[in-house]
Amino acid sequence: MAAAVRDGSVPADHFLNTALQRAREVDEGEKGLHAFLALRMDGDAPAPGSAAVEASGTLDGGLAGVPVAVKDNLCTLDLPTTCASRILQGYRSPYEATVVRRLRAAGARVVGKTNMDEFAMGSSTENSAFGPTRNPRDRDRVPGGSSGGSAAAVAAGVVPCALGSDTGGSVRQPAALCGVVGVKPTYGRVSRYGLVAFASSLDQVGTFGRSVMDAALLLEAVAGHDPRDPTSVDRPVPDLTGGLDEGIRGRVVGLPREYLPNTLAPEVRARYEEAVERLRAAGARIREVSLPHTRFAVSAYYILAPAEASSNLARYDGVRYGGRAPEARSTLELYRASRTRGFGPEVVRRIMLGTFGLSAGYHEQYYGRAQKVRALIARDFERVWADGVDLLFTPTTPGPAFRLGERTTDPVAMYLSDVFTVTANLAGIPGVSVPMGEVADGSGGPLPLGGQFLVPPWHEARMLQAARALERSLGSDGGDA
Ligand code: GLN
């Protein structure tokens, strides 16, 4: 697309307009996907602050004229930023996220803001205050979450690539469930400036693509140091696309046994084992490894992430910005009524869990111990890298997309969709989910599964080469856009 726009064979807004048309088609009707919370109007220029940037990058940027969808927890000037929460309904940010600015500078066109679990808390996009997103592969199933709208927009062919955020798996898990590619970079690789905070020590902006190439191109455009985010690291961004086809010959790929429990569905195991054989055939050296603290990861995550969230979400008090209960007559009543009305049940649950885990008398027992477990999980990874393992390969999720409503009354079942993804966030390492075949499922058509590669910090290039190798062997790259 970018090449066609650069050489002038199509007008700069051609792909934006076709994406908008497609977005309306797929989102429409009773069983519409509802991937978007807001769409840019046809031919609309972006708001004044962003227009100059977008125009300046138009004709020679790496993403010239490429339509991109943006998760609704990334601040944009031209469209509201709601985090799919009532408390931010209609909210307009006075500034733009660094990643969005970089997109525009590379010539990309922001098509719209995508649906998500409220404040990115969830694994199915059913926690959106504005209604769930459906999975394009089977409209009675969830797209995964929390970046379900971005994953669905890519899977439905609205856009070739999209931005999401990944705190415990929110890019990789929906990518797996929708049959697309999802990348979570190293913590600090991409600026969080303008990403609405959920759990700041775990949050990272990630990219979706229909192919590894598309996700890598988008990552290249948004990555790199940003003085506005003190946790972004001042380190050059390597060429992620140039060497993508170098393959995995000679690489040592570790298979962590903790990610293949006896309870794993047989068809997931079968697809995984086939993928391992493909990696072997492509020249990888396969080795079994152990990451012994994996079993504590979900527990530690669901103490740490809510703890940070309870602190981050204290800013929605009905005073400074966001929803306000107009009838309140005292300050305390204002806080209480605004927050009660503004937050959905999962967000309330997280704030209560987090506040409890941080409270006097329990702080050491919960938050303190979870921090220690986090250090042990990071050490497990360091040990396998030191033993000569170049990459780890695991299933991304324990199973394919589940039915809408199936897990909404059982938070723990929902939390367990993240067992294989939260470890990367706890350790700060990069991860990618890439399609790993399909499983048949009764009524609907076959459902996609994802395989996950994990690598040491800053080795995204190696990780994407491996993902590309698997993609090619499965013939699932579907033609790069
Ligand atoms: N599903 C996880 C949670 O609900 C992860 C969400 C995310 O990565 N944003 O916390």
Coordinates of C-alpha atoms and ligand atoms in Angstrom, one line a residue:
M1 CA 0.0 0.0 0.0
A2 CA 2.7 2.5 1.0
A3 CA 4.6 1.8 -2.2
A4 CA 1.6 2.5 -4.3
V5 CA 0.9 5.7 -2.5
R6 CA 4.6 6.8 -2.6
D7 CA 4.9 6.3 -6.4
G8 CA 1.6 8.1 -7.0
S9 CA -0.3 5.2 -8.5
V10 CA -3.1 5.7 -6.0
P11 CA -4.2 8.9 -4.3
A12 CA -3.0 9.4 -0.7
D13 CA -6.4 8.8 0.9
H14 CA -7.5 5.9 -1.3
F15 CA -6.8 3.2 1.3
L16 CA -8.2 5.2 4.1
N17 CA -11.5 5.6 2.3
T18 CA -11.7 1.9 1.4
A19 CA -10.9 1.0 5.1
L20 CA -13.6 3.3 6.3
Q21 CA -16.1 1.7 4.0
R22 CA -15.1 -1.8 5.0
A23 CA -15.3 -0.8 8.7
R24 CA -18.9 0.4 8.3
E25 CA -19.8 -2.8 6.5
V26 CA -18.4 -5.2 9.1
D27 CA -19.5 -3.3 12.1
E28 CA -23.1 -2.8 10.9
G29 CA -26.2 -4.8 12.0
E30 CA -27.2 -7.0 14.9
K31 CA -24.3 -9.3 14.5
G32 CA -21.9 -6.6 13.4
L33 CA -18.4 -6.9 14.8
H34 CA -18.5 -3.7 16.8
A35 CA -14.7 -3.4 16.4
F36 CA -14.8 0.4 16.5
L37 CA -15.9 2.9 19.1
A38 CA -15.2 5.8 16.8
L39 CA -14.5 6.2 13.1
R40 CA -12.9 9.1 11.3
M41 CA -15.3 10.7 8.9
D42 CA -14.6 10.3 5.2
G43 CA -12.0 12.7 3.9
D44 CA -11.9 14.5 7.3
A45 CA -8.6 16.1 8.1
P46 CA -7.3 15.3 11.6
A47 CA -7.5 17.9 14.3
P48 CA -5.2 21.0 13.8
G49 CA -2.3 19.7 15.9
S50 CA -2.1 16.4 14.1
A51 CA -2.9 17.6 10.6
A52 CA 0.6 19.2 10.0
V53 CA 2.3 16.0 11.2
E54 CA 0.1 13.8 9.0
A55 CA 0.6 15.9 5.9
S56 CA 4.3 16.2 6.3
G57 CA 4.8 12.4 6.2
T58 CA 2.3 11.7 3.5
L59 CA 4.3 10.9 0.4
D60 CA 7.6 9.4 1.5
G61 CA 6.9 7.8 4.9
G62 CA 7.2 4.1 5.5
L63 CA 3.5 3.9 6.1
A64 CA 2.4 6.4 3.4
G65 CA -1.4 6.3 3.1
V66 CA -1.6 3.0 5.1
P67 CA -4.9 2.9 7.2
V68 CA -4.2 1.9 10.8
A69 CA -6.7 1.3 13.7
V70 CA -5.8 2.5 17.2
K71 CA -7.0 1.1 20.5
D72 CA -9.1 3.5 22.4
N73 CA -6.7 3.8 25.3
L74 CA -4.2 5.7 23.1
C75 CA -4.8 9.5 23.1
T76 CA -5.7 11.1 19.8
L77 CA -6.6 14.7 19.0
D78 CA -9.1 14.1 16.3
L79 CA -11.2 11.4 18.0
P80 CA -12.4 10.7 21.6
T81 CA -10.3 8.5 23.9
T82 CA -12.7 6.6 26.2
C83 CA -10.9 3.3 27.2
A84 CA -14.4 1.8 26.6
S85 CA -15.4 3.3 30.0
R86 CA -18.4 5.4 30.9
I87 CA -16.2 7.6 33.1
L88 CA -14.3 8.8 29.9
Q89 CA -17.3 8.8 27.5
G90 CA -16.8 11.6 25.0
Y91 CA -13.4 12.5 26.5
R92 CA -11.1 14.4 24.2
S93 CA -7.4 14.4 25.0
P94 CA -5.6 17.7 24.7
Y95 CA -2.5 15.9 23.3
E96 CA -1.6 12.9 21.2
A97 CA 0.2 9.7 22.3
T98 CA 3.8 9.5 21.0
V99 CA 2.9 6.4 19.0
V100 CA 0.1 8.1 17.2
R101 CA 2.3 11.1 16.4
R102 CA 4.9 8.7 15.0
L103 CA 2.3 6.9 13.0
R104 CA 1.1 10.1 11.4
A105 CA 4.7 11.2 10.8
A106 CA 5.3 7.9 8.9
G107 CA 2.3 8.8 6.7
A108 CA -0.2 6.4 8.2
R109 CA -3.9 7.3 8.3
V110 CA -5.8 6.7 11.6
V111 CA -9.1 5.1 10.6
G112 CA -10.7 5.0 14.0
K113 CA -10.5 4.0 17.7
T114 CA -11.1 0.3 18.5
N115 CA -13.2 -1.4 21.2
M116 CA -11.6 -2.9 24.2
D117 CA -12.2 -4.2 27.7
E118 CA -12.8 -1.2 30.0
F119 CA -9.4 0.2 30.9
A120 CA -7.9 -2.9 29.2
M121 CA -9.0 -5.1 32.1
G122 CA -10.2 -8.4 30.5
S123 CA -9.6 -11.1 28.0
S124 CA -12.7 -11.0 25.8
T125 CA -13.6 -7.4 25.1
E126 CA -16.9 -8.2 26.9
N127 CA -16.0 -5.7 29.6
S128 CA -16.5 -2.8 27.2
A129 CA -19.1 -0.3 28.6
F130 CA -20.3 0.1 25.0
G131 CA -21.0 -3.6 24.2
P132 CA -18.7 -6.4 23.1
T133 CA -16.8 -7.0 19.9
R134 CA -17.5 -10.2 18.0
N135 CA -14.9 -12.5 16.5
P136 CA -14.8 -12.2 12.7
R137 CA -14.1 -15.9 12.4
D138 CA -17.2 -16.9 14.3
R139 CA -19.6 -14.1 15.3
D140 CA -20.9 -16.0 18.3
R141 CA -17.4 -16.0 19.9
V142 CA -15.2 -13.4 21.6
P143 CA -12.3 -11.9 19.7
G144 CA -10.2 -12.2 22.9
G145 CA -9.0 -9.1 24.8
S146 CA -8.4 -6.6 25.9
S147 CA -7.4 -5.3 22.4
G148 CA -10.3 -7.3 20.8
G149 CA -11.4 -4.4 18.5
S150 CA -7.9 -4.0 17.0
A151 CA -7.5 -7.8 16.5
A152 CA -11.0 -8.0 14.9
A153 CA -10.4 -5.0 12.6
V154 CA -7.2 -6.7 11.3
A155 CA -8.8 -10.1 11.0
A156 CA -11.8 -8.7 9.1
G157 CA -9.6 -7.0 6.6
V158 CA -10.5 -3.5 7.5
V159 CA -6.8 -2.5 8.1
P160 CA -3.6 -4.4 7.5
C161 CA -2.3 -3.4 11.0
A162 CA -3.4 -1.9 14.2
L163 CA -2.1 -0.7 17.6
G164 CA -3.0 -2.3 20.9
S165 CA -1.7 -2.5 24.4
D166 CA -0.4 -5.6 26.3
T167 CA -0.3 -5.6 30.1
G168 CA -0.8 -9.4 30.6
G169 CA -1.4 -10.6 27.1
S170 CA -3.9 -8.1 25.6
V171 CA -2.2 -8.1 22.2
R172 CA -1.0 -11.7 21.9
Q173 CA -4.1 -13.4 23.2
P174 CA -6.7 -11.6 20.9
A175 CA -4.2 -12.0 18.0
A176 CA -4.2 -15.8 18.6
L177 CA -8.0 -16.0 18.9
C178 CA -8.6 -14.0 15.7
G179 CA -5.9 -15.6 13.6
V180 CA -3.6 -12.6 13.2
V181 CA -0.1 -11.7 14.4
G182 CA 0.4 -9.7 17.6
V183 CA 3.6 -8.3 19.0
K184 CA 4.4 -7.2 22.6
P185 CA 7.8 -5.5 22.5
T186 CA 10.4 -5.3 25.4
Y187 CA 9.2 -3.1 28.2
G188 CA 10.7 0.3 27.4
R189 CA 11.0 -0.3 23.6
V190 CA 7.9 1.8 22.8
S191 CA 6.8 5.0 24.5
R192 CA 3.8 4.9 26.9
Y193 CA 3.3 8.6 26.7
G194 CA -0.4 9.0 25.9
L195 CA -1.2 5.4 26.7
V196 CA -3.9 5.6 29.4
A197 CA -2.2 3.8 32.4
F198 CA -3.5 0.5 33.7
A199 CA -0.5 -1.1 35.4
S200 CA 2.4 1.0 34.5
S201 CA 5.2 -1.5 35.2
L202 CA 3.6 -4.0 32.9
D203 CA 1.9 -1.9 30.2
Q204 CA 3.5 -1.8 26.7
V205 CA 2.1 -0.7 23.4
G206 CA 2.0 -3.6 20.8
T207 CA 1.2 -4.1 17.2
F208 CA -1.1 -6.3 15.2
G209 CA -0.7 -7.3 11.6
R210 CA -2.2 -9.7 9.1
S211 CA 1.4 -10.9 8.6
V212 CA 4.6 -10.8 10.6
M213 CA 5.9 -8.2 8.1
D214 CA 3.0 -5.9 8.6
A215 CA 3.2 -6.1 12.4
A216 CA 7.0 -5.5 12.2
L217 CA 6.6 -2.5 9.9
L218 CA 4.2 -0.9 12.3
L219 CA 6.5 -1.6 15.3
E220 CA 9.4 -0.1 13.5
A221 CA 7.4 3.1 12.9
V222 CA 6.3 3.5 16.6
A223 CA 9.3 2.2 18.5
G224 CA 12.2 4.1 20.0
H225 CA 13.2 6.4 22.9
D226 CA 10.8 9.2 24.0
P227 CA 12.0 11.7 26.5
R228 CA 8.3 12.1 27.5
D229 CA 8.3 8.6 28.9
P230 CA 11.0 8.1 31.6
T231 CA 10.6 4.3 31.3
S232 CA 11.3 4.3 27.5
V233 CA 14.9 3.2 26.9
D234 CA 17.4 5.2 24.9
R235 CA 18.6 2.4 22.6
P236 CA 18.6 2.3 18.9
V237 CA 15.7 0.4 17.2
P238 CA 17.2 -2.3 15.0
D239 CA 16.1 -3.0 11.5
L240 CA 13.1 -5.3 12.1
T241 CA 12.0 -5.9 8.5
G242 CA 15.2 -6.1 6.5
G243 CA 16.4 -9.4 7.9
L244 CA 12.9 -10.9 8.4
D245 CA 13.5 -13.8 6.1
E246 CA 16.8 -14.9 7.7
G247 CA 14.9 -17.9 9.3
I248 CA 15.8 -19.9 12.3
R249 CA 18.5 -22.3 11.1
G250 CA 20.8 -23.1 14.0
R251 CA 18.7 -21.3 16.6
V252 CA 18.1 -23.1 19.9
V253 CA 14.4 -23.2 20.6
G254 CA 13.4 -24.1 24.1
L255 CA 10.0 -25.8 24.8
P256 CA 9.1 -25.0 28.4
R257 CA 7.3 -27.9 29.9
E258 CA 5.2 -25.7 32.3
Y259 CA 3.4 -24.4 29.2
L260 CA 2.3 -27.9 28.2
P261 CA 0.3 -29.1 31.2
N262 CA -1.5 -32.4 31.0
T263 CA -4.8 -30.4 31.0
L264 CA -3.9 -28.8 27.7
A265 CA -6.6 -29.6 25.1
P266 CA -5.4 -32.4 22.9
E267 CA -6.0 -30.5 19.7
V268 CA -4.0 -27.5 21.0
R269 CA -1.2 -29.9 21.8
A270 CA -1.4 -31.5 18.3
R271 CA -1.2 -28.1 16.5
Y272 CA 1.7 -27.1 18.8
E273 CA 3.6 -30.3 18.1
E274 CA 3.1 -29.9 14.4
A275 CA 4.5 -26.4 14.6
V276 CA 7.5 -27.7 16.5
E277 CA 8.2 -30.2 13.7
R278 CA 8.0 -27.3 11.2
L279 CA 10.6 -25.3 13.2
R280 CA 12.8 -28.4 13.4
A281 CA 12.5 -28.8 9.6
A282 CA 13.4 -25.2 9.2
G283 CA 16.7 -25.9 10.9
A284 CA 15.9 -25.0 14.6
R285 CA 17.5 -27.1 17.4
I286 CA 14.8 -28.1 19.7
R287 CA 15.4 -28.5 23.4
E288 CA 13.1 -29.1 26.4
V289 CA 13.5 -26.6 29.2
S290 CA 11.9 -25.7 32.5
L291 CA 10.7 -22.4 34.0
P292 CA 9.7 -23.6 37.4
H293 CA 8.0 -20.5 38.8
T294 CA 5.5 -20.3 35.9
R295 CA 2.7 -21.7 38.1
F296 CA 2.7 -18.7 40.4
A297 CA 2.5 -16.2 37.5
V298 CA -1.2 -15.7 37.3
S299 CA -1.6 -15.2 41.0
A300 CA 1.3 -12.7 41.1
Y301 CA -0.1 -10.9 38.1
Y302 CA -3.6 -10.6 39.6
I303 CA -2.1 -9.0 42.7
L304 CA 0.4 -6.6 41.0
A305 CA -1.8 -5.4 38.1
P306 CA -4.8 -4.5 40.3
A307 CA -2.5 -2.9 42.8
E308 CA -1.1 -0.6 40.2
A309 CA -4.5 -0.1 38.7
S310 CA -6.1 1.0 42.0
S311 CA -3.4 3.7 42.2
N312 CA -3.6 4.8 38.6
L313 CA -7.4 4.9 38.5
A314 CA -7.6 7.2 41.6
R315 CA -7.3 10.1 39.1
Y316 CA -10.9 9.6 37.9
D317 CA -12.6 11.5 40.7
G318 CA -15.2 13.5 38.9
V319 CA -13.3 16.7 39.4
R320 CA -10.5 17.1 37.0
Y321 CA -11.9 15.4 33.9
G322 CA -14.1 12.6 32.9
G323 CA -17.6 11.8 34.1
R324 CA -19.0 13.8 37.0
A325 CA -22.1 13.2 39.0
P326 CA -23.8 16.6 38.9
E327 CA -26.2 16.1 41.8
A328 CA -23.5 15.4 44.4
R329 CA -23.6 17.9 47.3
S330 CA -20.3 17.2 49.0
T331 CA -16.9 16.3 47.8
L332 CA -17.0 12.8 49.1
E333 CA -20.4 12.2 47.6
L334 CA -19.0 13.6 44.3
Y335 CA -16.2 11.1 44.3
R336 CA -18.4 8.2 45.3
A337 CA -21.3 8.9 42.9
S338 CA -19.0 9.7 39.9
R339 CA -16.9 6.6 40.4
T340 CA -19.9 4.3 41.1
R341 CA -21.6 5.4 38.0
G342 CA -18.5 5.6 35.8
F343 CA -16.8 2.2 36.4
G344 CA -18.0 -1.2 35.3
P345 CA -18.0 -4.3 37.6
E346 CA -14.6 -5.6 36.5
V347 CA -12.9 -2.3 37.1
V348 CA -14.5 -2.1 40.5
R349 CA -13.3 -5.6 41.3
R350 CA -9.7 -4.7 40.3
I351 CA -9.7 -1.5 42.4
M352 CA -10.9 -3.4 45.4
L353 CA -8.4 -6.3 44.9
G354 CA -5.6 -3.8 44.4
T355 CA -6.5 -1.6 47.4
F356 CA -6.8 -4.7 49.6
G357 CA -3.4 -6.1 48.4
L358 CA -1.8 -2.8 49.3
S359 CA -3.5 -2.1 52.5
A360 CA -1.8 -1.8 55.9
G361 CA -1.3 -5.2 57.4
Y362 CA -1.6 -7.1 54.1
H363 CA 0.9 -5.2 52.0
E364 CA 3.8 -7.6 52.7
Q365 CA 1.7 -10.7 52.5
Y366 CA 0.3 -9.9 49.1
Y367 CA 2.0 -7.1 47.2
G368 CA 5.4 -7.8 48.7
R369 CA 5.3 -11.5 48.0
A370 CA 4.0 -11.0 44.5
Q371 CA 7.0 -8.7 43.8
K372 CA 9.3 -11.5 44.9
V373 CA 7.6 -14.0 42.7
R374 CA 8.0 -11.6 39.8
A375 CA 11.7 -11.5 40.4
L376 CA 11.8 -15.3 40.4
I377 CA 9.9 -15.5 37.1
A378 CA 12.4 -13.1 35.5
R379 CA 15.2 -15.2 36.9
D380 CA 13.8 -18.4 35.3
F381 CA 14.0 -16.7 31.9
E382 CA 17.5 -15.4 32.5
R383 CA 18.6 -18.9 33.4
V384 CA 17.4 -20.4 30.1
W385 CA 19.0 -17.6 28.1
A386 CA 22.3 -18.1 29.9
D387 CA 22.0 -21.9 29.1
G388 CA 22.2 -21.1 25.4
V389 CA 18.5 -21.0 24.5
D390 CA 17.8 -18.4 21.8
L391 CA 14.0 -18.5 21.8
L392 CA 11.2 -20.1 23.7
F393 CA 8.1 -21.5 21.9
T394 CA 4.7 -22.0 23.6
P395 CA 1.0 -22.1 22.8
T396 CA -0.3 -18.5 23.2
T397 CA -3.5 -19.6 24.8
P398 CA -4.9 -22.8 26.3
G399 CA -7.7 -23.0 23.7
P400 CA -9.4 -21.2 20.8
A401 CA -11.9 -18.4 21.1
F402 CA -14.7 -19.1 23.6
R403 CA -18.4 -18.2 23.2
L404 CA -19.7 -14.8 24.1
G405 CA -21.0 -14.9 27.7
E406 CA -19.3 -18.2 28.4
R407 CA -16.9 -16.8 31.0
T408 CA -18.5 -13.6 32.1
T409 CA -19.7 -14.9 35.4
D410 CA -16.5 -16.7 36.3
P411 CA -13.6 -14.2 36.6
V412 CA -11.1 -16.9 37.5
A413 CA -11.9 -18.8 34.3
M414 CA -11.4 -15.5 32.4
Y415 CA -8.1 -14.8 34.2
L416 CA -6.8 -18.2 33.2
S417 CA -6.9 -17.3 29.5
D418 CA -3.7 -15.4 30.3
V419 CA -1.6 -18.2 31.8
F420 CA 0.8 -18.3 28.9
T421 CA 1.1 -14.6 28.3
V422 CA 1.4 -12.8 31.7
T423 CA 5.0 -14.1 32.3
A424 CA 6.4 -12.0 29.5
N425 CA 5.0 -8.8 31.1
L426 CA 6.2 -9.8 34.5
A427 CA 9.7 -10.3 33.1
G428 CA 9.6 -7.4 30.7
I429 CA 10.6 -9.5 27.7
P430 CA 9.2 -9.4 24.2
G431 CA 6.6 -11.9 22.9
V432 CA 4.8 -12.5 19.6
S433 CA 1.8 -14.6 18.8
V434 CA 1.6 -16.0 15.2
P435 CA -1.1 -18.2 13.7
M436 CA -0.4 -21.9 14.5
G437 CA -3.1 -23.7 12.5
E438 CA -6.7 -24.2 13.4
V439 CA -9.0 -26.5 15.3
A440 CA -12.4 -27.8 14.2
D441 CA -15.2 -26.7 16.4
G442 CA -18.7 -28.2 16.2
S443 CA -21.0 -25.6 14.8
G444 CA -18.9 -22.8 13.3
G445 CA -16.0 -23.2 11.0
P446 CA -12.4 -24.0 12.1
L447 CA -11.0 -21.7 14.8
P448 CA -7.5 -20.3 14.8
L449 CA -4.8 -20.9 17.4
G450 CA -1.6 -19.0 18.1
G451 CA 1.9 -20.0 18.9
Q452 CA 4.1 -17.7 21.0
F453 CA 7.8 -17.0 20.7
L454 CA 9.6 -15.3 23.7
V455 CA 13.1 -14.0 23.5
P456 CA 15.6 -12.1 25.8
P457 CA 15.0 -8.3 26.1
W458 CA 15.8 -6.2 23.0
H459 CA 15.8 -9.3 20.7
E460 CA 12.6 -8.5 18.8
A461 CA 14.4 -8.9 15.4
R462 CA 15.3 -12.6 16.2
M463 CA 11.8 -13.2 17.5
L464 CA 10.1 -11.8 14.4
Q465 CA 12.4 -13.9 12.2
A466 CA 11.2 -17.0 14.0
A467 CA 7.6 -16.0 13.7
R468 CA 8.1 -15.3 10.0
A469 CA 9.7 -18.8 9.6
L470 CA 6.6 -20.5 11.1
E471 CA 4.2 -18.3 9.2
R472 CA 5.9 -19.2 5.9
S473 CA 6.0 -22.9 6.7
L474 CA 2.3 -22.8 7.4
G475 CA 1.6 -20.6 4.3
S476 CA -0.3 -18.2 6.5
D477 CA 1.2 -14.9 5.6
G478 CA -1.7 -14.2 3.3
G479 CA 0.3 -11.7 1.3
D480 CA 1.8 -8.7 3.1
A481 CA -0.1 -5.5 2.7
Ligands
GLN1 N1 -6.4 -10.2 30.6 C1 -5.5 -9.5 31.4 C2 -6.2 -8.6 32.4 O1 -7.4 -8.6 32.4 C3 -4.5 -8.7 30.6 C4 -5.1 -7.5 30.1 C5 -4.1 -6.7 29.3 O2 -3.1 -7.1 28.9 N2 -4.4 -5.4 29.2 O3 -5.6 -8.0 33.3

